[in-house]
Amino acid sequence: RSDNKVTVNFINRDGDRITVKGSPGESLLDVVINEDLDFDGFGACEGTLACSTCHLIFDEEMYKKLGPVTDEEMDMLDLAYGLTDTSRLGCQICLSKSLEGMVARVPESVADIRQTKDAEVVS
Ligand code: FES
């Protein structure tokens, strides 16, 4: 049954929108894996909070709905490239109906030290 599902929009590194559905309780990392989304290097530690490759960026309104950030997530987020005020780690975000239609942007890079300069050029 699909009526229970939550619609999630990912914006990939090319700026393309990929719309998929996940079940409540799944993390955004689960969704990426289950839907076989091809985000290079994403989710390297398989959700064990040991990397920052599942870094995703949200708009402010959605960010506020995502719930609190744990210290562990914060520590790992600090290592993410291109960190923003509305960044989270995808493996720590669980889907719920209130997140229906969310948009999660995959940062341009997970490990590119030129990121800060290049970010303005990419659109
Ligand atoms: Fe490694 Fe989320 S997948 S911290």
PDB file of C-alpha atoms and ligand atoms in Angstrom:
ATOM      1  CA  ARG A   1       0.000   0.000   0.000  1.00  0.00           C
ATOM      2  CA  SER A   2       1.431   3.311  -0.926  1.00  0.00           C
ATOM      3  CA  ASP A   3      -0.935   5.730   0.828  1.00  0.00           C
ATOM      4  CA  ASN A   4       1.058   5.403   4.001  1.00  0.00           C
ATOM      5  CA  LYS A   5       4.245   6.473   2.302  1.00  0.00           C
ATOM      6  CA  VAL A   6       6.067   9.743   2.550  1.00  0.00           C
ATOM      7  CA  THR A   7       7.126  11.537  -0.597  1.00  0.00           C
ATOM      8  CA  VAL A   8      10.729  12.692  -0.581  1.00  0.00           C
ATOM      9  CA  ASN A   9      12.382  14.850  -3.200  1.00  0.00           C
ATOM     10  CA  PHE A  10      16.117  14.695  -3.563  1.00  0.00           C
ATOM     11  CA  ILE A  11      18.041  17.268  -5.552  1.00  0.00           C
ATOM     12  CA  ASN A  12      21.102  15.553  -6.883  1.00  0.00           C
ATOM     13  CA  ARG A  13      24.459  17.110  -7.643  1.00  0.00           C
ATOM     14  CA  ASP A  14      23.357  17.957 -11.154  1.00  0.00           C
ATOM     15  CA  GLY A  15      20.403  19.865  -9.783  1.00  0.00           C
ATOM     16  CA  ASP A  16      17.925  17.223 -10.940  1.00  0.00           C
ATOM     17  CA  ARG A  17      14.937  16.461  -8.780  1.00  0.00           C
ATOM     18  CA  ILE A  18      14.370  12.826  -7.942  1.00  0.00           C
ATOM     19  CA  THR A  19      11.035  12.058  -6.318  1.00  0.00           C
ATOM     20  CA  VAL A  20      10.695   8.826  -4.388  1.00  0.00           C
ATOM     21  CA  LYS A  21       8.635   7.447  -1.545  1.00  0.00           C
ATOM     22  CA  GLY A  22       9.692   5.981   1.751  1.00  0.00           C
ATOM     23  CA  SER A  23       7.921   4.453   4.713  1.00  0.00           C
ATOM     24  CA  PRO A  24       7.527   6.215   8.034  1.00  0.00           C
ATOM     25  CA  GLY A  25      10.378   5.197  10.328  1.00  0.00           C
ATOM     26  CA  GLU A  26      12.894   4.762   7.548  1.00  0.00           C
ATOM     27  CA  SER A  27      15.856   7.091   7.524  1.00  0.00           C
ATOM     28  CA  LEU A  28      16.738   9.154   4.498  1.00  0.00           C
ATOM     29  CA  LEU A  29      19.746   6.910   4.088  1.00  0.00           C
ATOM     30  CA  ASP A  30      17.410   3.902   3.960  1.00  0.00           C
ATOM     31  CA  VAL A  31      15.438   5.641   1.242  1.00  0.00           C
ATOM     32  CA  VAL A  32      18.555   6.336  -0.804  1.00  0.00           C
ATOM     33  CA  ILE A  33      19.594   2.692  -0.521  1.00  0.00           C
ATOM     34  CA  ASN A  34      16.158   1.191  -1.089  1.00  0.00           C
ATOM     35  CA  GLU A  35      15.538   3.328  -4.137  1.00  0.00           C
ATOM     36  CA  ASP A  36      19.017   2.648  -5.413  1.00  0.00           C
ATOM     37  CA  LEU A  37      19.744   6.334  -5.835  1.00  0.00           C
ATOM     38  CA  ASP A  38      23.105   7.004  -7.315  1.00  0.00           C
ATOM     39  CA  PHE A  39      24.687   9.632  -5.093  1.00  0.00           C
ATOM     40  CA  ASP A  40      28.366   8.928  -5.304  1.00  0.00           C
ATOM     41  CA  GLY A  41      29.919   8.126  -1.927  1.00  0.00           C
ATOM     42  CA  PHE A  42      26.683   8.702  -0.030  1.00  0.00           C
ATOM     43  CA  GLY A  43      26.203   6.829   3.229  1.00  0.00           C
ATOM     44  CA  ALA A  44      29.693   5.378   3.430  1.00  0.00           C
ATOM     45  CA  CYS A  45      29.401   4.268   7.060  1.00  0.00           C
ATOM     46  CA  GLU A  46      25.923   2.806   6.595  1.00  0.00           C
ATOM     47  CA  GLY A  47      24.303   5.025   9.170  1.00  0.00           C
ATOM     48  CA  THR A  48      26.656   4.408  12.080  1.00  0.00           C
ATOM     49  CA  LEU A  49      27.509   8.101  12.479  1.00  0.00           C
ATOM     50  CA  ALA A  50      31.101   7.538  11.477  1.00  0.00           C
ATOM     51  CA  CYS A  51      31.232   9.600   8.313  1.00  0.00           C
ATOM     52  CA  SER A  52      29.557  12.715   6.986  1.00  0.00           C
ATOM     53  CA  THR A  53      28.827  11.539   3.484  1.00  0.00           C
ATOM     54  CA  CYS A  54      25.089  11.429   4.093  1.00  0.00           C
ATOM     55  CA  HIS A  55      25.086  15.214   4.525  1.00  0.00           C
ATOM     56  CA  LEU A  56      21.908  16.749   3.145  1.00  0.00           C
ATOM     57  CA  ILE A  57      20.727  20.342   3.006  1.00  0.00           C
ATOM     58  CA  PHE A  58      17.144  21.401   3.668  1.00  0.00           C
ATOM     59  CA  ASP A  59      15.182  24.581   3.413  1.00  0.00           C
ATOM     60  CA  GLU A  60      14.667  26.379   6.667  1.00  0.00           C
ATOM     61  CA  GLU A  61      11.050  25.432   7.132  1.00  0.00           C
ATOM     62  CA  MET A  62      11.705  21.739   6.657  1.00  0.00           C
ATOM     63  CA  TYR A  63      14.841  21.874   8.767  1.00  0.00           C
ATOM     64  CA  LYS A  64      12.765  23.001  11.733  1.00  0.00           C
ATOM     65  CA  LYS A  65      10.520  19.977  11.396  1.00  0.00           C
ATOM     66  CA  LEU A  66      13.349  17.487  11.425  1.00  0.00           C
ATOM     67  CA  GLY A  67      13.709  17.355  15.172  1.00  0.00           C
ATOM     68  CA  PRO A  68      16.683  17.829  17.441  1.00  0.00           C
ATOM     69  CA  VAL A  69      20.276  17.168  16.472  1.00  0.00           C
ATOM     70  CA  THR A  70      22.208  14.918  18.844  1.00  0.00           C
ATOM     71  CA  ASP A  71      25.723  15.823  19.948  1.00  0.00           C
ATOM     72  CA  GLU A  72      27.048  12.828  18.052  1.00  0.00           C
ATOM     73  CA  GLU A  73      25.431  13.999  14.855  1.00  0.00           C
ATOM     74  CA  MET A  74      26.670  17.533  15.445  1.00  0.00           C
ATOM     75  CA  ASP A  75      30.252  16.315  15.850  1.00  0.00           C
ATOM     76  CA  MET A  76      30.071  14.451  12.588  1.00  0.00           C
ATOM     77  CA  LEU A  77      28.259  17.252  10.782  1.00  0.00           C
ATOM     78  CA  ASP A  78      31.079  19.587  11.707  1.00  0.00           C
ATOM     79  CA  LEU A  79      33.277  17.511   9.429  1.00  0.00           C
ATOM     80  CA  ALA A  80      30.942  17.740   6.468  1.00  0.00           C
ATOM     81  CA  TYR A  81      32.075  19.790   3.529  1.00  0.00           C
ATOM     82  CA  GLY A  82      29.902  22.713   2.620  1.00  0.00           C
ATOM     83  CA  LEU A  83      28.110  22.693   5.954  1.00  0.00           C
ATOM     84  CA  THR A  84      25.132  25.038   6.130  1.00  0.00           C
ATOM     85  CA  ASP A  85      22.807  26.222   8.902  1.00  0.00           C
ATOM     86  CA  THR A  86      20.198  23.806   7.622  1.00  0.00           C
ATOM     87  CA  SER A  87      22.410  20.768   7.149  1.00  0.00           C
ATOM     88  CA  ARG A  88      21.680  17.370   8.648  1.00  0.00           C
ATOM     89  CA  LEU A  89      22.953  13.861   8.295  1.00  0.00           C
ATOM     90  CA  GLY A  90      20.526  11.820   6.239  1.00  0.00           C
ATOM     91  CA  CYS A  91      21.027   8.646   8.237  1.00  0.00           C
ATOM     92  CA  GLN A  92      19.742  10.414  11.358  1.00  0.00           C
ATOM     93  CA  ILE A  93      16.489  11.637   9.904  1.00  0.00           C
ATOM     94  CA  CYS A  94      13.500   9.373  10.167  1.00  0.00           C
ATOM     95  CA  LEU A  95      10.579   9.775   7.855  1.00  0.00           C
ATOM     96  CA  SER A  96       7.209  10.662   9.238  1.00  0.00           C
ATOM     97  CA  LYS A  97       4.039  11.897   7.666  1.00  0.00           C
ATOM     98  CA  SER A  98       4.789  15.446   8.776  1.00  0.00           C
ATOM     99  CA  LEU A  99       7.782  15.434   6.445  1.00  0.00           C
ATOM    100  CA  GLU A 100       5.631  14.708   3.406  1.00  0.00           C
ATOM    101  CA  GLY A 101       6.993  16.382   0.302  1.00  0.00           C
ATOM    102  CA  MET A 102      10.320  17.253   1.854  1.00  0.00           C
ATOM    103  CA  VAL A 103      13.176  18.404  -0.336  1.00  0.00           C
ATOM    104  CA  ALA A 104      16.690  17.248   0.506  1.00  0.00           C
ATOM    105  CA  ARG A 105      19.580  18.602  -1.467  1.00  0.00           C
ATOM    106  CA  VAL A 106      22.712  16.545  -1.911  1.00  0.00           C
ATOM    107  CA  PRO A 107      25.699  18.866  -1.475  1.00  0.00           C
ATOM    108  CA  GLU A 108      27.923  19.317  -4.503  1.00  0.00           C
ATOM    109  CA  SER A 109      30.726  17.470  -2.879  1.00  0.00           C
ATOM    110  CA  VAL A 110      31.511  15.180   0.009  1.00  0.00           C
ATOM    111  CA  ALA A 111      35.241  15.676   0.015  1.00  0.00           C
ATOM    112  CA  ASP A 112      36.228  18.465  -2.300  1.00  0.00           C
ATOM    113  CA  ILE A 113      38.339  21.097  -0.621  1.00  0.00           C
ATOM    114  CA  ARG A 114      37.579  23.567  -3.396  1.00  0.00           C
ATOM    115  CA  GLN A 115      33.930  23.421  -2.338  1.00  0.00           C
ATOM    116  CA  THR A 116      33.674  26.801  -0.634  1.00  0.00           C
ATOM    117  CA  LYS A 117      34.822  28.678  -3.710  1.00  0.00           C
ATOM    118  CA  ASP A 118      33.083  26.516  -6.280  1.00  0.00           C
ATOM    119  CA  ALA A 119      29.752  26.415  -4.533  1.00  0.00           C
ATOM    120  CA  GLU A 120      28.788  29.805  -5.913  1.00  0.00           C
ATOM    121  CA  VAL A 121      29.501  28.820  -9.474  1.00  0.00           C
ATOM    122  CA  VAL A 122      27.428  25.653  -9.413  1.00  0.00           C
ATOM    123  CA  SER A 123      23.753  26.139 -10.000  1.00  0.00           C
TER     124      SER A 123
HETATM  125 FE1  FES B   1      27.754   7.935   7.815  1.00  0.00          FE
HETATM  126 FE2  FES B   1      25.307   9.014   8.052  1.00  0.00          FE
HETATM  127  S1  FES B   1      25.962   7.464   6.710  1.00  0.00           S
HETATM  128  S2  FES B   1      27.074   9.455   9.210  1.00  0.00           S
END
